[in-house]
Amino acid sequence: NAGVTQTPKFQVLKTGQSMTLQCAQDMNHNSMYWYRQDPGMGLRLIYYSASEGTTDKGEVPNGYNVSRLNKREFSLRLESAAPSQTSVYFCASSEYAGANTGELFFGEGSRLTVL
Amino acid sequence: AQSVAQPEDQVNVAEGNPLTVKCTYSVSGNPYLFWYVQYPNRGLQFLLKYITGDNLVKGSYGFEAEFNKSQTSFHLKKPSALVSDSALYFCAADPGGFQKLVFGTGTRLLVSP
C-alpha cells in the first residue's frame, strides 16, 4: 500500500518555466490537498479538493493552478515559476469530506528550486 | 486571522525525562486540534487529535496532548522521551471542520542520550 505518491521528488526550474507536480493516492480518499512548507512558516494550504470534480483556494493560491483529474489524482501546476515559489510541496489526502474531520496522510514531498 | 503559535523553535530534553512541546491557537469557534510529526526528508505523520470530550488526548508512540480552552492551548507531552522522538513537531487547527488546517511554524525536538 503506497499511500500518497508525489512526483517528481526534486526539480530545478528557471524563472518563467512551467511545470506540474503530480500526486496520487491509493486509499480511496475523498479529499486531497496541496501545501507548501517554507522555513519558519510551517505549512500553508495552496489548494484543496473536497471531492472529485471540485477544487478551492487555500491560503496562498496565487501563481498556482490545480486539477482533480479523478478520485486518485490531484496535480499542481506552476504556469510561470518565480523564485518565491522555491519551496517543499506536500500533497495530502483524507478520508473525510464536508463537516467531518479526519487525519491527513502526506506524501514525502517535492523539493522545487526556482533560479 | 486564524493562527497557531508554537513559541519554541527547539526543545532539548534528555532521554528518559518528560517532554512538553507548547502550542497555542487563535481560532474562532471550537476548532479541531492536531499534532503531526515530521522526520527528516519525510512527509508529516499524524500523532493525535482533539475533537471534543476529554481534555487529555492519547495518541501514537506514547504521546498525549492536553487541551485547555481557557488558555487556548494544546500542549504535546510524553512522560519519558526517547532519542528516536527527535523530529519536527507541528501543531495544527481546523477552524471549520473542513480540514483546511492552519499549521504552526513547528518545534524541533532534540532528545539527547
XYZ file of C-alpha atoms in Angstrom:
228
model
C 0.000 0.000 0.000
C 1.853 3.096 -1.269
C -0.360 5.761 0.364
C 0.284 9.183 -1.188
C 2.827 9.327 -4.002
C 4.309 12.550 -5.340
C 6.442 13.091 -8.432
C 8.990 14.438 -9.018
C 10.841 14.465 -5.692
C 13.280 17.140 -6.852
C 13.090 19.752 -9.595
C 15.111 22.798 -10.586
C 13.436 25.378 -12.801
C 14.426 28.678 -14.322
C 12.251 31.717 -13.743
C 9.329 31.684 -16.165
C 9.345 27.959 -16.834
C 6.264 25.867 -16.144
C 5.867 22.504 -14.521
C 3.320 20.182 -12.974
C 3.627 18.315 -9.695
C 1.750 15.045 -9.709
C 0.043 13.407 -6.743
C -1.803 10.123 -6.481
C -3.352 8.315 -3.525
C -4.479 4.708 -3.356
C -6.586 4.917 -0.176
C -9.865 5.845 -1.902
C -9.885 9.165 -0.062
C -12.333 11.889 -0.997
C -10.293 14.963 -0.101
C -6.883 15.981 -1.409
C -4.649 18.946 -0.615
C -1.530 20.789 -1.719
C 0.630 22.512 0.900
C 3.931 24.317 0.708
C 6.475 24.263 3.513
C 8.885 27.140 3.995
C 11.420 27.621 6.805
C 9.947 29.437 9.783
C 6.459 29.474 8.250
C 5.161 25.969 8.753
C 2.814 24.561 6.137
C 0.432 26.732 4.171
C -2.513 25.449 2.153
C -2.351 26.259 -1.556
C -5.427 24.477 -2.927
C -7.658 21.662 -1.871
C -10.265 19.382 -3.381
C -13.058 18.186 -1.131
C -14.229 15.639 -3.677
C -13.717 14.579 -7.265
C -14.611 17.413 -9.602
C -14.276 20.222 -7.064
C -11.339 22.448 -6.146
C -10.997 25.509 -3.961
C -8.362 28.032 -2.995
C -6.423 27.855 0.206
C -4.297 30.471 1.919
C -1.673 31.017 -0.829
C -3.162 30.147 -4.256
C -1.570 32.892 -6.378
C 0.696 31.559 -9.115
C -0.736 28.040 -8.974
C -3.449 26.021 -10.659
C -4.773 22.586 -9.796
C -6.645 19.758 -11.457
C -8.509 16.956 -9.728
C -8.164 14.524 -12.576
C -10.129 11.753 -10.859
C -10.592 10.487 -7.331
C -6.978 9.279 -7.126
C -5.046 12.147 -8.688
C -4.588 15.831 -7.847
C -1.992 17.849 -9.761
C -0.457 21.246 -9.036
C 0.749 23.425 -11.903
C 3.089 26.382 -11.884
C 2.476 28.277 -15.133
C 5.360 30.733 -14.828
C 7.671 29.852 -11.983
C 9.129 32.573 -9.754
C 11.947 32.374 -7.181
C 9.331 32.975 -4.448
C 7.897 29.566 -5.325
C 11.071 27.806 -4.200
C 9.728 25.519 -1.516
C 8.936 21.982 -0.498
C 5.499 20.952 -1.706
C 3.386 18.340 0.032
C 0.330 16.589 -1.229
C -2.064 15.129 1.339
C -5.311 13.208 1.349
C -8.053 12.496 3.832
C -10.859 10.023 4.147
C -13.427 12.545 5.241
C -15.133 15.337 3.389
C -17.521 18.070 4.400
C -18.071 18.605 8.097
C -16.220 15.544 9.328
C -12.564 15.758 10.211
C -10.009 13.034 9.942
C -6.279 12.859 9.851
C -4.328 13.882 6.783
C -1.974 11.464 5.045
C 1.017 13.187 3.482
C 3.310 12.327 0.620
C 7.069 12.580 1.049
C 7.299 15.970 -0.602
C 8.645 17.565 -3.775
C 11.559 19.952 -3.400
C 11.352 22.714 -6.009
C 14.050 25.292 -6.659
C 13.404 28.219 -8.986
C 16.525 30.049 -10.141
C -6.765 35.971 11.132
C -6.655 32.393 12.292
C -3.272 31.379 13.643
C -1.418 28.721 15.583
C 1.663 29.593 17.609
C 4.489 27.348 18.671
C 6.635 29.627 20.802
C 9.721 27.415 20.922
C 11.816 26.796 17.824
C 13.617 23.976 19.598
C 13.124 21.906 22.720
C 16.027 19.958 24.205
C 15.438 17.118 26.652
C 17.448 14.192 27.959
C 16.309 10.664 27.221
C 14.022 9.353 29.936
C 12.857 12.802 31.018
C 9.360 14.118 30.391
C 8.871 16.431 27.435
C 6.422 19.197 26.601
C 6.026 20.958 23.264
C 3.844 24.034 23.521
C 1.059 25.179 21.230
C -1.493 27.971 21.483
C -4.153 28.870 18.980
C -6.130 31.897 17.940
C -9.010 30.432 16.000
C -12.686 31.275 16.064
C -15.256 28.860 17.405
C -14.360 25.436 18.692
C -11.561 24.219 16.454
C -10.371 20.707 15.974
C -6.715 20.435 17.047
C -3.946 18.181 15.796
C -0.331 17.254 16.307
C 1.829 15.975 13.458
C 5.454 14.802 13.421
C 7.947 15.116 10.568
C 11.125 13.069 10.310
C 13.944 14.239 8.000
C 13.059 14.171 4.292
C 9.645 12.696 5.005
C 6.063 13.903 4.959
C 4.114 14.718 8.085
C 2.607 11.900 10.122
C -0.499 12.214 12.267
C 0.053 11.827 16.025
C -3.244 12.735 17.685
C -6.286 14.970 17.537
C -8.779 16.678 19.792
C -12.344 16.989 18.581
C -14.420 17.126 21.741
C -14.702 15.443 25.131
C -11.851 14.546 27.462
C -9.218 17.282 27.616
C -6.390 14.733 27.689
C -5.950 13.036 24.342
C -3.727 9.993 23.844
C -2.022 9.314 20.539
C 0.661 7.346 18.787
C 4.101 6.405 20.203
C 3.131 7.240 23.796
C 2.376 10.898 23.103
C -0.542 12.730 24.654
C -1.842 16.278 24.488
C -3.740 18.430 26.927
C -6.454 20.762 25.665
C -7.085 23.883 27.732
C -9.920 26.006 26.407
C -9.427 28.943 28.775
C -5.760 29.238 27.815
C -6.407 28.274 24.165
C -3.566 25.797 24.394
C -2.934 22.273 23.187
C 0.451 21.185 24.538
C 2.050 17.922 23.451
C 3.521 15.747 26.203
C 5.296 12.478 26.765
C 6.243 11.059 30.182
C 9.595 9.604 29.090
C 11.402 10.829 25.960
C 13.291 8.573 23.569
C 16.165 9.528 21.280
C 14.003 8.320 18.411
C 11.427 11.023 19.275
C 13.828 13.619 17.859
C 11.948 15.232 14.964
C 9.997 18.314 13.916
C 6.574 18.645 15.527
C 3.685 20.670 14.138
C 0.533 21.777 15.878
C -2.479 22.478 13.649
C -6.040 23.730 13.976
C -9.072 23.158 11.800
C -11.409 26.097 12.409
C -14.384 24.960 10.416
C -14.238 21.196 10.425
C -13.472 21.126 6.716
C -9.858 20.098 7.142
C -8.354 23.351 5.919
C -5.694 23.085 8.573
C -3.796 26.070 9.899
C -0.322 24.952 10.948
C 2.113 26.359 13.459
C 5.699 27.018 12.453
C 6.979 23.817 14.021
C 9.162 22.915 17.013
C 12.282 20.849 16.654
C 12.590 18.299 19.459
C 16.081 17.075 20.240
C 16.386 14.199 22.695
C 19.928 13.550 23.861
C 21.145 10.128 25.058
